Amino acid sequence: MSIGIDVNAFRNGNSMNFNSIFDVIGPVMIGPSSSHTAGAAKIGYLSTQIFDKQITAVEFYLHGSFAKTYKGHGTDRALLAGIMRIKPDDSKLRKAFEIVQERGIEYNFYKEDLGDVHPNSVRIVLFGIDDTSEQIIGSSVGGGRILISRIGQTDVEVDGDYATLITKHFDKPGVIAKVSTILSAYGINIAFMKVFRQLRGAQASLIVQVDEILKEEILNKIQELDEIQEVKFINSLRQAGVI
Amino acid sequence: MMIKNSLDIIEICTKENVPIWEVAISYEEAQSGFSREEIVEKMGRHFSQMQKSIDTGLDLDDRKIRSKMFRDDAKKLMVYRKKNKPLSGTTISKAVAYALSVMELNCSMGRIVASPTAGSCGVLPAVIISAMETLKMKKKHGVNALFTAGMVGTIIAKNASLSGAIGGCQAEIGSASAMAAAAVVEMAGGSPQMAFDAAAIALKSVMGLICDPVAGLVEVPCAKRNGMGASNALIAADMVLAGIPSVIPFDEVVWAMNKVSQIMPSAHKETSEGGIAITPTGQRLRDEIFGED
């Protein structure tokens, strides 16, 4: 049977997060809370897509409602599970404290006021085996949906819905055009694009959400541009197999 | 054809002579790009998980229930309804036990299907599976019922909200109850119009219900409200199946719920700053669980 349905008519509303029937019936998850448990696990998981290294230690700085109620919601277990790449629907999430001990990862939870951020937010500091570290701020914004708002000192917007390319570059005319030219040369479709900068002419970053996984070759081409300091590519949660 | 409310869906159902769940599958095909088989298979997995959540919850060892506020209430109700003549009847008493079971599992960090949210995850499994048992239906009917429920929930999400933080409990358990009512009306042979009438009656009955969780946890009053949401859905379904229409159409009820959400104070939207969360007992429980700070 075929019923002609204009799905775009559905997308212009105030609930663009609910396009799929499975946004309403689903996801399958470990309880008790989509925001404090499933969302927390996703923030942890996506952090390891950003800092893609073997992790030796981690610090969690919990803000707002996360700080107030994390024990009752298992937010602590969920965050730890996430950084060990245990998915939000995996019952191993419950045993995160035992598993983190087996894997020899040191961890600590602190309470911290992160300022003007969503009430369900956490600052995660990950330490890698090669003595490097990265700081990530993520929020669980409702219904298990998440937003990474800061990586290191850079403001970003990464929601895990799309694969995301992030550049750090010098704020000069033409950088955005150069990056999009490379992407189009490889037939990559840009879904959304956003630019952040601290000051005019200073450091800036470009966030490009794309439909496909970007090959190493494309990332190298972008890295070779004079103005580009750093390129990072983050798989979507779907590509990472989380949802 | 645009779909933005129940009128659009009923129009398609009438024109194509199909139930709501058929429209839901076609809608999902159109918006996701996945095949009908893949979509039905995925919903089948969700259905099986719901069944499993009920069973696992009922089997939970008392000591494994992580809540500091309640114990094995689902089991108590199951035992009671088998030994006695439950005043609320066999289907409803069972549905309520199922809803409590899923919520006990949820607060114990068990695996559940958020439907539409984790805080309201007991209603749909409870209503659909208890109705299936009473009506002697097969799994495929249960899966179809989930599609009907999903379509109703999508309409609510589009025109109001499914989140307690935005609309209070009416948006979570109220929506779940409306979705479940529509689903079992179709399962029992009711028309799409009747399904939406049942959804309207269910939603009207909890209009204005606030979200006021003790200690901010998805436990009190959430678990028992899931049970009440389930019974509300079954009663709404029975009224409609008896030929009683909803005086106010579904789309207008959703509109009204959204209006109520907009003027609902934030103290009543999942912040635990109002309602039963701030009763002396609610505050004592919060202090016991999280300490005074």
Short mmCIF file of C-alpha atoms in Angstrom, two decimals, chain A residues 133-219:
data_model
loop_
_atom_site.label_atom_id
_atom_site.label_comp_id
_atom_site.label_asym_id
_atom_site.label_seq_id
_atom_site.Cartn_x
_atom_site.Cartn_y
_atom_site.Cartn_z
CA SER A 133 44.07 15.23 27.91
CA GLU A 134 40.92 16.89 26.66
CA GLN A 135 38.13 18.83 28.30
CA ILE A 136 34.56 18.51 27.04
CA ILE A 137 31.35 20.17 28.24
CA GLY A 138 28.15 18.32 27.40
CA SER A 139 24.48 18.74 28.26
CA SER A 140 21.57 16.35 28.27
CA VAL A 141 18.88 18.56 26.78
CA GLY A 142 15.79 16.36 27.12
CA GLY A 143 14.42 13.03 25.96
CA GLY A 144 17.93 11.57 25.82
CA ARG A 145 19.11 14.16 23.33
CA ILE A 146 22.50 15.72 23.99
CA LEU A 147 24.66 18.67 23.03
CA ILE A 148 28.43 19.02 23.34
CA SER A 149 29.00 22.77 23.75
CA ARG A 150 32.73 22.98 24.34
CA ILE A 151 35.81 21.02 23.36
CA GLY A 152 39.01 22.27 25.01
CA GLN A 153 38.64 26.06 24.90
CA THR A 154 36.55 26.02 21.72
CA ASP A 155 32.80 26.64 21.67
CA VAL A 156 31.09 24.03 19.51
CA GLU A 157 27.67 22.53 18.87
CA VAL A 158 27.79 18.78 18.40
CA ASP A 159 24.56 16.85 18.97
CA GLY A 160 25.57 13.43 17.70
CA ASP A 161 22.74 13.38 15.16
CA TYR A 162 25.11 14.02 12.29
CA ALA A 163 28.74 13.29 11.62
CA THR A 164 30.54 16.51 12.43
CA LEU A 165 33.69 18.13 11.12
CA ILE A 166 35.31 20.70 13.42
CA THR A 167 38.17 22.95 12.40
CA LYS A 168 40.29 25.30 14.43
CA HIS A 169 41.53 28.03 12.13
CA PHE A 170 42.57 31.68 11.87
CA ASP A 171 39.62 33.97 11.21
CA LYS A 172 40.46 35.07 7.64
CA PRO A 173 38.23 35.56 4.62
CA GLY A 174 37.87 32.51 2.39
CA VAL A 175 38.51 29.69 4.87
CA ILE A 176 34.91 28.55 4.85
CA ALA A 177 34.82 28.57 1.05
CA LYS A 178 38.02 26.53 0.86
CA VAL A 179 36.73 23.87 3.24
CA SER A 180 33.37 23.60 1.50
CA THR A 181 35.12 23.38 -1.89
CA ILE A 182 37.10 20.36 -0.70
CA LEU A 183 33.94 18.73 0.68
CA SER A 184 32.02 19.31 -2.55
CA ALA A 185 34.91 17.96 -4.63
CA TYR A 186 34.45 14.66 -2.79
CA GLY A 187 30.67 14.78 -3.23
CA ILE A 188 30.04 15.35 0.49
CA ASN A 189 26.67 16.92 1.25
CA ILE A 190 26.68 19.58 3.96
CA ALA A 191 23.58 19.37 6.16
CA PHE A 192 24.33 22.27 8.52
CA MET A 193 27.22 24.65 9.04
CA LYS A 194 28.10 27.10 11.80
CA VAL A 195 31.07 29.38 12.52
CA PHE A 196 32.31 30.47 15.94
CA ARG A 197 35.03 32.98 16.70
CA GLN A 198 36.34 34.63 19.84
CA LEU A 199 37.51 37.90 18.24
CA ARG A 200 37.79 39.23 14.71
CA GLY A 201 40.97 37.97 13.08
CA ALA A 202 41.69 35.66 16.01
CA GLN A 203 41.04 31.97 16.35
CA ALA A 204 37.80 30.63 14.95
CA SER A 205 36.16 27.30 14.46
CA LEU A 206 33.91 25.90 11.80
CA ILE A 207 31.37 23.19 12.61
CA VAL A 208 30.11 21.28 9.59
CA GLN A 209 27.48 18.56 9.94
CA VAL A 210 27.54 16.12 7.06
CA ASP A 211 25.61 13.05 5.96
CA GLU A 212 28.60 10.79 5.28
CA ILE A 213 31.66 9.57 7.15
CA LEU A 214 34.67 11.60 5.96
CA LYS A 215 37.65 9.60 4.77
CA GLU A 216 41.16 10.30 6.09
CA GLU A 217 42.08 11.67 2.66
CA ILE A 218 39.49 14.45 2.88
CA LEU A 219 40.54 15.38 6.41
#
